[in-house]
Amino acid sequence: MTVEIQFKRLDARLGSEFPLPDYATAHSAGMDLRAMIEAPLELAPGDAELVPTGLAIHIGDPGLCATILPRSGLGHKHGLVLGNLVGLIDADYQGPLMVSLWNRGKKPLTISPGDRVAQLVFLPVARAALRQVDEFELSARGEGGFGHTGTR
Ligand SMILES: O=c1ccn([C@H]2C[C@H](O)[C@@H](COP(=O)(O)OP(=O)(O)OP(=O)(O)O)O2)c(=O)[nH]1
Ligand SMILES: [Mg+2]
């Protein structure tokens, strides 16, 4: 499904020097986000920096959220992942979209202005109304968890 999402361009280089976030292929689930930094950023091993993406979005619909996820190639090959592991963008958030870049690897990494460093994925959300009970109707799993079903 396609949803229309309002955005504001906070950095004039987006949409001119660098393309706006977009899907790389017809069926990509994520649109890549760029590091809209002023100058190259060196991330020492273990360091994390909060980096602007140059845009703000307002999802507006409580039945939707967005997540910011690492890009597989950068995460696996270079150790560039997210300081919060996954970013969660609430439907009522209107501030600048930020990415926490974490070098979890063993070598310094240099991020250049405009690099595509993470990806934005929109997801449906179920919001819960919690109802307290004394007992659950017993399920097949019951309280078994944390490896209860084995590995083979
Ligand atoms: O990677 C991220 C994660 C979050 N946000 C923004 C959007 C989100 O709606 C807001 C709050 O995020 P979250 O609820 O995860 O953080 P919090 O520490 O609980 O902050 P708050 O108390 O504002 O909810 O920060 C980003 O821009 N980038
Ligand atoms: Mg929160």
mmCIF file of C-alpha atoms and ligand atoms in Angstrom:
data_model
loop_
_atom_site.group_PDB
_atom_site.id
_atom_site.type_symbol
_atom_site.label_atom_id
_atom_site.label_comp_id
_atom_site.label_asym_id
_atom_site.label_seq_id
_atom_site.Cartn_x
_atom_site.Cartn_y
_atom_site.Cartn_z
ATOM 1 C CA MET A 1 0.000 0.000 0.000
ATOM 2 C CA THR A 2 1.061 3.577 -0.548
ATOM 3 C CA VAL A 3 0.417 6.298 2.001
ATOM 4 C CA GLU A 4 0.876 10.020 1.521
ATOM 5 C CA ILE A 5 3.195 11.503 4.122
ATOM 6 C CA GLN A 6 3.782 15.210 4.661
ATOM 7 C CA PHE A 7 7.403 16.320 4.804
ATOM 8 C CA LYS A 8 9.343 19.539 5.179
ATOM 9 C CA ARG A 9 12.698 20.092 3.551
ATOM 10 C CA LEU A 10 14.975 21.451 6.281
ATOM 11 C CA ASP A 11 18.167 21.432 4.223
ATOM 12 C CA ALA A 12 18.295 23.238 0.857
ATOM 13 C CA ARG A 13 20.844 20.710 -0.467
ATOM 14 C CA LEU A 14 18.128 18.014 -0.374
ATOM 15 C CA GLY A 15 16.279 17.995 -3.671
ATOM 16 C CA SER A 16 19.076 19.936 -5.375
ATOM 17 C CA GLU A 17 22.629 18.727 -4.680
ATOM 18 C CA PHE A 18 21.315 15.452 -3.234
ATOM 19 C CA PRO A 19 18.107 13.641 -4.212
ATOM 20 C CA LEU A 20 15.214 13.540 -1.767
ATOM 21 C CA PRO A 21 14.657 10.207 -0.014
ATOM 22 C CA ASP A 22 13.169 7.723 -2.438
ATOM 23 C CA TYR A 23 12.809 4.010 -3.010
ATOM 24 C CA ALA A 24 15.821 2.551 -4.857
ATOM 25 C CA THR A 25 13.771 -0.153 -6.634
ATOM 26 C CA ALA A 26 10.104 -0.679 -7.428
ATOM 27 C CA HIS A 27 9.610 -2.984 -4.433
ATOM 28 C CA SER A 28 12.059 -1.538 -1.905
ATOM 29 C CA ALA A 29 10.472 -1.343 1.545
ATOM 30 C CA GLY A 30 12.819 1.361 2.780
ATOM 31 C CA MET A 31 13.710 4.793 1.452
ATOM 32 C CA ASP A 32 17.311 5.724 2.110
ATOM 33 C CA LEU A 33 18.081 8.628 4.418
ATOM 34 C CA ARG A 34 21.093 10.854 3.869
ATOM 35 C CA ALA A 35 23.518 12.239 6.420
ATOM 36 C CA MET A 36 22.956 15.970 5.875
ATOM 37 C CA ILE A 37 26.079 17.030 7.711
ATOM 38 C CA GLU A 38 28.084 20.146 6.846
ATOM 39 C CA ALA A 39 31.474 18.421 6.686
ATOM 40 C CA PRO A 40 32.830 14.866 6.696
ATOM 41 C CA LEU A 41 32.290 13.148 10.012
ATOM 42 C CA GLU A 42 34.834 10.730 11.386
ATOM 43 C CA LEU A 43 33.358 8.132 13.696
ATOM 44 C CA ALA A 44 35.934 6.382 15.854
ATOM 45 C CA PRO A 45 35.221 2.756 16.777
ATOM 46 C CA GLY A 46 32.498 2.753 19.430
ATOM 47 C CA ASP A 47 31.429 6.353 18.788
ATOM 48 C CA ALA A 48 27.852 7.455 18.057
ATOM 49 C CA GLU A 49 26.725 10.822 16.663
ATOM 50 C CA LEU A 50 23.247 12.219 16.127
ATOM 51 C CA VAL A 51 23.048 13.316 12.507
ATOM 52 C CA PRO A 52 20.298 15.314 10.733
ATOM 53 C CA THR A 53 18.596 13.856 7.676
ATOM 54 C CA GLY A 54 17.600 17.308 6.422
ATOM 55 C CA LEU A 55 13.879 16.659 6.626
ATOM 56 C CA ALA A 56 10.932 16.499 8.973
ATOM 57 C CA ILE A 57 7.935 14.255 8.463
ATOM 58 C CA HIS A 58 4.502 14.342 10.049
ATOM 59 C CA ILE A 59 2.835 10.945 9.721
ATOM 60 C CA GLY A 60 -0.358 12.196 11.350
ATOM 61 C CA ASP A 61 -2.190 8.840 11.293
ATOM 62 C CA PRO A 62 -2.024 6.946 14.650
ATOM 63 C CA GLY A 63 -2.348 3.718 12.672
ATOM 64 C CA LEU A 64 1.103 4.266 11.169
ATOM 65 C CA CYS A 65 4.651 4.786 12.358
ATOM 66 C CA ALA A 66 8.039 4.849 10.713
ATOM 67 C CA THR A 67 11.172 2.998 11.686
ATOM 68 C CA ILE A 68 14.758 3.921 10.914
ATOM 69 C CA LEU A 69 16.832 0.839 10.195
ATOM 70 C CA PRO A 70 20.488 0.302 9.306
ATOM 71 C CA ARG A 71 21.432 -0.400 5.707
ATOM 72 C CA SER A 72 22.563 -4.012 5.456
ATOM 73 C CA GLY A 73 25.764 -3.392 3.534
ATOM 74 C CA LEU A 74 26.998 -0.625 5.809
ATOM 75 C CA GLY A 75 25.975 -2.523 8.940
ATOM 76 C CA HIS A 76 27.479 -5.858 7.998
ATOM 77 C CA LYS A 77 30.563 -4.814 6.058
ATOM 78 C CA HIS A 78 31.510 -1.598 7.812
ATOM 79 C CA GLY A 79 29.874 -1.787 11.257
ATOM 80 C CA LEU A 80 27.790 1.357 10.695
ATOM 81 C CA VAL A 81 24.541 0.787 12.576
ATOM 82 C CA LEU A 82 22.256 2.869 14.780
ATOM 83 C CA GLY A 83 22.978 4.004 18.318
ATOM 84 C CA ASN A 84 19.385 3.254 19.256
ATOM 85 C CA LEU A 85 19.468 0.008 17.210
ATOM 86 C CA VAL A 86 16.136 0.963 15.620
ATOM 87 C CA GLY A 87 14.649 4.464 15.448
ATOM 88 C CA LEU A 88 10.917 4.723 16.016
ATOM 89 C CA ILE A 89 9.132 7.751 14.572
ATOM 90 C CA ASP A 90 5.793 8.482 16.221
ATOM 91 C CA ALA A 91 2.836 9.595 14.137
ATOM 92 C CA ASP A 92 2.660 12.864 16.093
ATOM 93 C CA TYR A 93 6.359 13.764 15.794
ATOM 94 C CA GLN A 94 6.985 16.901 13.747
ATOM 95 C CA GLY A 95 10.608 17.647 14.580
ATOM 96 C CA PRO A 96 13.714 17.040 12.488
ATOM 97 C CA LEU A 97 14.250 13.427 11.530
ATOM 98 C CA MET A 98 17.542 12.429 13.125
ATOM 99 C CA VAL A 99 19.716 9.357 12.778
ATOM 100 C CA SER A 100 21.997 8.104 15.527
ATOM 101 C CA LEU A 101 25.025 6.731 13.691
ATOM 102 C CA TRP A 102 27.073 4.234 15.683
ATOM 103 C CA ASN A 103 30.364 2.751 14.548
ATOM 104 C CA ARG A 104 30.153 -0.652 16.171
ATOM 105 C CA GLY A 105 33.194 -1.825 14.166
ATOM 106 C CA LYS A 106 36.920 -1.852 14.868
ATOM 107 C CA LYS A 107 38.043 0.776 12.326
ATOM 108 C CA PRO A 108 37.313 4.504 12.061
ATOM 109 C CA LEU A 109 34.585 5.362 9.531
ATOM 110 C CA THR A 110 34.201 8.587 7.587
ATOM 111 C CA ILE A 111 30.701 9.727 6.663
ATOM 112 C CA SER A 112 30.508 12.296 3.859
ATOM 113 C CA PRO A 113 27.735 14.884 3.494
ATOM 114 C CA GLY A 114 24.829 13.345 1.566
ATOM 115 C CA ASP A 115 25.822 9.720 2.162
ATOM 116 C CA ARG A 116 22.869 7.332 2.363
ATOM 117 C CA VAL A 117 23.362 5.976 5.860
ATOM 118 C CA ALA A 118 20.052 4.451 6.978
ATOM 119 C CA GLN A 119 16.576 3.637 5.704
ATOM 120 C CA LEU A 120 13.079 4.712 6.607
ATOM 121 C CA VAL A 121 10.312 2.112 6.666
ATOM 122 C CA PHE A 122 6.637 2.933 7.286
ATOM 123 C CA LEU A 123 4.661 0.345 9.222
ATOM 124 C CA PRO A 124 1.090 -0.124 10.433
ATOM 125 C CA VAL A 125 0.613 0.205 14.177
ATOM 126 C CA ALA A 126 -1.893 -1.425 16.512
ATOM 127 C CA ARG A 127 -2.379 0.637 19.659
ATOM 128 C CA ALA A 128 -3.552 -1.421 22.664
ATOM 129 C CA ALA A 129 -6.166 -0.713 25.289
ATOM 130 C CA LEU A 130 -4.871 -2.821 28.200
ATOM 131 C CA ARG A 131 -7.524 -4.833 30.041
ATOM 132 C CA GLN A 132 -6.441 -6.458 33.318
ATOM 133 C CA VAL A 133 -7.498 -10.074 33.992
ATOM 134 C CA ASP A 134 -6.704 -12.582 36.779
ATOM 135 C CA GLU A 135 -6.208 -15.588 34.464
ATOM 136 C CA PHE A 136 -5.587 -16.107 30.753
ATOM 137 C CA GLU A 137 -7.419 -18.747 28.779
ATOM 138 C CA LEU A 138 -4.686 -21.422 28.490
ATOM 139 C CA SER A 139 -2.850 -21.461 25.151
ATOM 140 C CA ALA A 140 -0.857 -24.343 23.631
ATOM 141 C CA ARG A 141 2.392 -22.562 24.579
ATOM 142 C CA GLY A 142 1.328 -21.421 28.015
ATOM 143 C CA GLU A 143 4.239 -19.796 29.844
ATOM 144 C CA GLY A 144 6.967 -21.623 27.876
ATOM 145 C CA GLY A 145 9.453 -19.316 26.201
ATOM 146 C CA PHE A 146 13.151 -18.442 25.851
ATOM 147 C CA GLY A 147 14.158 -21.595 23.950
ATOM 148 C CA HIS A 148 11.312 -23.733 25.285
ATOM 149 C CA THR A 149 10.695 -25.261 21.841
ATOM 150 C CA GLY A 150 14.362 -26.257 21.329
ATOM 151 C CA THR A 151 16.642 -25.518 18.390
ATOM 152 C CA ARG A 152 16.010 -28.434 16.010
HETATM 153 O O1 LIG B 1 16.132 7.514 15.407
HETATM 154 C C1 LIG B 1 15.257 8.302 15.766
HETATM 155 C C2 LIG B 1 14.390 8.029 16.835
HETATM 156 C C3 LIG B 1 13.457 8.982 17.193
HETATM 157 N N1 LIG B 1 13.371 10.158 16.539
HETATM 158 C C4 LIG B 1 12.347 11.136 16.906
HETATM 159 C C5 LIG B 1 10.972 10.718 16.384
HETATM 160 C C6 LIG B 1 10.299 10.122 17.578
HETATM 161 O O2 LIG B 1 8.892 10.232 17.489
HETATM 162 C C7 LIG B 1 10.900 10.943 18.702
HETATM 163 C C8 LIG B 1 10.876 10.258 20.029
HETATM 164 O O3 LIG B 1 11.496 9.003 19.882
HETATM 165 P P1 LIG B 1 11.376 7.914 21.049
HETATM 166 O O4 LIG B 1 9.997 7.874 21.598
HETATM 167 O O5 LIG B 1 11.944 6.647 20.527
HETATM 168 O O6 LIG B 1 12.418 8.515 22.102
HETATM 169 P P2 LIG B 1 12.207 8.879 23.620
HETATM 170 O O7 LIG B 1 13.571 8.868 24.206
HETATM 171 O O8 LIG B 1 11.146 8.031 24.253
HETATM 172 O O9 LIG B 1 11.745 10.407 23.505
HETATM 173 P P3 LIG B 1 10.324 11.057 23.895
HETATM 174 O O10 LIG B 1 10.349 11.161 25.383
HETATM 175 O O11 LIG B 1 10.319 12.375 23.173
HETATM 176 O O12 LIG B 1 9.236 10.145 23.380
HETATM 177 O O13 LIG B 1 12.251 11.199 18.306
HETATM 178 C C9 LIG B 1 14.216 10.437 15.477
HETATM 179 O O14 LIG B 1 14.169 11.487 14.850
HETATM 180 N N2 LIG B 1 15.143 9.507 15.135
HETATM 181 MG MG MG B 2 9.105 8.036 23.522
#
